[in-house]
């Protein structure tokens, strides 16, 4: 008996060593990220927090810091006349675009999960903007004279809103056309923002579509077969089976979208902070603005995660 117990203990010990060997691969995989976090990101984060409470100047002798307390934060809210409008406009645009991206990704993933001819090609098309929006392709797009000329005509059309002065380019002024139809300005601005920003929405939706699509394919067909035998309709299958089983992926997509959207320089906040630091040589003030923005992002992310996580359904 004692011999058997010894063998059992040896097997258990051997199993623990095997699990440790398997975990070692994961540790090696995340090691570069951990090293970068410890030796690059965290020191820069601490220095930026220190700079936020100082008046920082850079000369040939190094970095000079003059303590100012919370004055930089006060200037951001009570002295700087441009920061609050840029900040609120950017937050409003990022919040609206995040909601649209999530809804669009959820809808398109359900469409691409259906069986039809050319489904594989359609999936590639919707994920292709994610690949094309980085690197040299993005630089070529920014340098595209035709694309920039169209943007200029659209801005001019938005400013005038008349067919006589702009001609054909006014057709792209979606908000103006919707207003001519008698819709409220708030609704026209919302619809016009979505339509004119459709290119950006497509670029930002590829990863979310892929996450939702993989979650849809992981649902066993036997679940839907059992629901059909019980007389469930397609509407009931969606709200009772599909949507609850997609809630974990929904949480992941919301976190990813919020982080991706709030770090996108297109909304102007990050460019404004960068201009204050490098163009205006206000390094301490720029650090304070960056920390204000960082805290707002963390709060928004925490609220979104807290609200959605309470409704997430996990299968045991």
C-alpha positions in Angstrom: 0.0 0.0 0.0 2.8 2.3 0.9 4.5 1.5 -2.3 1.3 2.4 -4.3 1.1 5.7 -2.4 4.7 6.5 -3.3 4.0 5.8 -7.0 0.9 8.0 -6.9 2.9 10.8 -5.4 5.6 10.4 -8.0 3.0 10.6 -10.8 1.6 13.8 -9.2 5.0 15.3 -9.0 5.7 14.4 -12.6 2.4 15.9 -13.6 3.3 19.2 -11.9 6.6 19.3 -13.6 4.9 18.7 -17.0 2.5 21.6 -16.4 5.3 23.9 -15.5 7.1 23.0 -18.7 4.0 23.8 -20.6 3.6 27.1 -18.8 7.2 28.0 -19.6 6.3 28.5 -23.2 3.7 31.1 -22.3 6.2 32.9 -20.0 8.8 33.0 -22.8 6.2 34.3 -25.2 5.2 37.3 -23.0 8.7 38.0 -21.8 9.5 40.8 -24.4 6.2 42.5 -23.4 7.1 42.3 -19.7 10.6 43.6 -20.3 9.4 46.5 -22.4 6.8 47.3 -19.7 9.3 47.3 -16.9 12.2 49.0 -18.5 10.6 51.3 -21.0 6.9 52.0 -20.4 6.8 52.2 -16.6 9.8 54.6 -16.3 8.3 56.9 -19.0 4.9 56.7 -17.2 6.4 57.7 -13.9 8.5 60.5 -15.5 5.4 61.9 -17.3 3.5 62.0 -14.0 6.4 63.9 -12.4 6.5 66.3 -15.3 2.8 67.0 -14.9 3.5 68.7 -11.5 6.4 70.7 -12.8 7.3 73.4 -15.3 9.8 71.6 -17.5 12.4 73.2 -19.7 15.1 71.4 -21.7 18.5 72.9 -22.5 22.0 71.7 -23.1 22.5 71.1 -19.4 19.6 68.6 -19.3 16.1 68.7 -18.0 15.2 71.5 -15.5 12.0 71.1 -13.4 10.3 73.9 -11.4 7.6 72.6 -9.0 4.2 74.2 -9.8 1.9 71.8 -7.9 -1.5 71.3 -9.7 -1.2 74.5 -11.6 -0.9 72.7 -15.0 -4.2 70.9 -14.3 -5.9 74.1 -13.3 -4.6 75.7 -16.6 -6.1 72.9 -18.6 -9.6 73.5 -17.2 -9.7 77.2 -16.4 -7.0 78.9 -18.6 -6.7 77.1 -21.9 -9.6 78.1 -24.0 -9.0 75.5 -26.7 -8.4 72.3 -24.7 -12.0 71.8 -23.4 -13.7 72.2 -26.8 -11.2 69.9 -28.5 -11.4 67.4 -25.6 -15.3 67.3 -25.6 -15.5 67.2 -29.4 -13.0 64.3 -29.5 -14.7 62.3 -26.7 -18.1 62.7 -28.4 -16.8 61.6 -31.7 -14.9 58.6 -30.2 -17.9 57.5 -28.2 -20.3 57.7 -31.2 -17.8 55.9 -33.5 -17.1 53.2 -31.0 -20.9 52.4 -30.8 -21.2 52.4 -34.6 -18.1 50.1 -35.0 -19.5 47.6 -32.5 -22.9 47.5 -34.1 -21.6 47.3 -37.6 -19.1 44.5 -36.7 -21.8 42.6 -34.9 -24.2 42.9 -37.9 -21.6 42.0 -40.5 -20.3 39.0 -38.6 -23.8 37.6 -38.5 -24.2 38.2 -42.2 -20.8 36.6 -43.0 -21.6 33.6 -40.9 -24.5 32.7 -43.3 -24.0 30.1 -46.0 -23.8 31.7 -49.5 -21.5 31.6 -52.5 -18.3 33.7 -52.2 -18.5 33.8 -48.4 -14.7 33.3 -48.1 -14.0 36.2 -50.5 -16.4 38.5 -48.6 -14.6 37.7 -45.3 -11.3 38.5 -46.8 -12.7 41.8 -48.2 -14.0 42.9 -44.8 -10.7 42.1 -43.0 -8.5 43.5 -45.8 -8.7 47.1 -44.6 -7.0 46.1 -41.4 -4.0 45.0 -43.3 -4.0 47.9 -45.8 -4.4 50.6 -43.1 -0.9 50.1 -41.8 2.6 50.7 -43.1 3.4 51.8 -46.6 -0.1 51.5 -47.9 -1.4 54.0 -45.3 1.4 56.4 -46.4 0.5 56.0 -50.0 -3.1 56.8 -49.2 -2.2 59.9 -47.3 -0.1 61.0 -50.3 -2.9 60.3 -52.8 -3.7 63.7 -54.5 -7.1 62.6 -55.8 -8.1 61.5 -52.3 -7.0 64.8 -50.8 -8.7 66.7 -53.5 -12.0 65.0 -52.9 -11.7 65.7 -49.2 -11.1 69.4 -50.0 -14.2 69.5 -52.2 -16.2 67.8 -49.5 -15.1 70.4 -46.9 -16.0 73.2 -49.3 -19.4 71.7 -50.0 -20.1 71.4 -46.3 -19.2 75.0 -45.8 -21.4 76.4 -48.6 -24.1 73.7 -49.0 -25.3 75.1 -52.4 -25.4 73.2 -55.8 -24.8 76.4 -57.8 -21.4 77.2 -56.2 -20.0 73.7 -55.8 -21.7 71.6 -58.4 -21.3 67.9 -58.4 -19.2 67.8 -55.2 -22.2 68.9 -53.2 -23.8 65.5 -53.8 -21.3 64.2 -51.3 -22.6 66.6 -48.6 -24.8 64.0 -47.0 -25.9 66.2 -44.1 -27.0 69.0 -46.4 -29.0 66.6 -48.6 -30.7 65.1 -45.5 -31.6 68.6 -44.2 -33.2 69.4 -47.6 -35.5 66.3 -46.9 -36.7 68.0 -43.7 -35.0 65.8 -41.1 -33.9 67.4 -37.8 -30.3 68.7 -37.7 -29.3 66.4 -34.9 -30.4 63.3 -36.9 -28.8 64.6 -40.2 -25.5 65.2 -38.5 -25.5 61.7 -36.9 -26.4 60.0 -40.2 -24.0 62.2 -42.2 -21.2 61.4 -39.8 -21.7 57.7 -40.1 -21.9 57.8 -44.0 -18.9 60.2 -44.5 -16.8 58.2 -42.0 -17.7 54.8 -43.4 -14.2 54.3 -44.7 -12.8 54.8 -41.2 -15.5 52.5 -39.7 -14.6 49.8 -42.2 -10.9 50.1 -41.3 -11.6 49.9 -37.6 -14.1 47.0 -37.8 -12.0 44.1 -39.2 -10.7 42.7 -35.9 -14.1 42.9 -34.2 -15.8 41.2 -37.2 -13.2 38.4 -36.9 -13.8 38.0 -33.1 -17.5 37.9 -33.5 -17.3 35.5 -36.4 -15.1 33.1 -34.5 -17.5 33.2 -31.6 -20.5 32.4 -33.9 -18.7 29.5 -35.4 -17.9 28.1 -32.0 -21.6 27.6 -31.2 -22.6 24.0 -31.7 -25.3 23.5 -34.4 -26.9 20.9 -32.1 -28.1 23.8 -29.9 -30.0 25.3 -32.8 -31.4 22.0 -33.8 -32.7 21.4 -30.3 -34.3 24.9 -30.4 -36.0 24.1 -33.7 -37.4 20.9 -32.3 -38.9 22.9 -29.4 -40.5 25.3 -31.9 -38.3 28.3 -31.4 -38.3 31.0 -34.1 -35.2 32.6 -35.6 -35.9 35.7 -33.5 -36.0 33.6 -30.3 -32.9 31.7 -31.4 -31.0 34.9 -31.8 -32.0 36.4 -28.4 -32.0 33.2 -26.4 -29.0 31.4 -27.9 -26.8 33.5 -30.2 -26.7 36.8 -28.4 -26.1 35.3 -24.9 -23.3 33.1 -26.2 -21.7 36.2 -27.9 -21.6 38.3 -24.8 -18.0 37.3 -23.9 -16.8 38.3 -27.3 -18.8 41.5 -27.0 -16.9 42.4 -23.9 -13.6 41.8 -25.7 -14.7 43.8 -28.7 -15.8 46.7 -26.5 -12.5 46.8 -24.7 -10.5 46.6 -27.9 -12.6 49.2 -29.7 -12.5 51.7 -26.8 -8.7 51.4 -26.6 -8.2 51.5 -30.4 -10.6 54.5 -30.8 -9.3 56.6 -27.9 -5.7 56.2 -29.1 -6.6 57.2 -32.7 -5.0 60.6 -33.5 -7.8 61.4 -36.0 -9.9 63.0 -33.3 -7.4 65.8 -32.6 -6.8 65.3 -28.8 -3.5 63.6 -29.1 -2.3 66.0 -31.8 -3.2 68.9 -29.5 -1.3 67.4 -26.6 1.7 66.7 -28.9 1.6 70.3 -30.2 1.6 71.7 -26.6 4.6 69.7 -25.7 6.9 69.8 -28.8 5.7 72.9 -30.7 4.9 75.0 -27.6 7.7 73.6 -25.4 5.2 73.2 -22.6 6.4 69.7 -21.6 4.9 69.8 -18.1 1.6 71.1 -19.3 1.4 68.5 -22.1 2.1 65.8 -19.5 -0.8 67.1 -17.4 -3.1 67.0 -20.5 -2.0 63.5 -21.3 -2.7 62.3 -17.7 -6.2 63.9 -17.8 -6.9 62.1 -21.1 -5.4 58.9 -19.7 -7.7 59.0 -16.6 -10.8 59.7 -18.7 -9.9 56.7 -20.9 -9.5 54.4 -17.9 -12.8 55.6 -16.4 -14.7 55.1 -19.7 -13.1 51.7 -20.1 -13.9 50.7 -16.5 -17.6 51.8 -16.8 -18.0 50.0 -20.1 -16.4 46.8 -18.7 -18.4 47.0 -15.5 -21.7 47.4 -17.3 -21.2 44.7 -19.9 -19.5 42.2 -17.6 -22.6 41.9 -15.4 -24.5 40.7 -18.4 -21.9 38.3 -19.8 -23.0 34.7 -20.0 -20.3 32.1 -19.6 -20.8 28.4 -20.4 -19.6 26.0 -17.8 
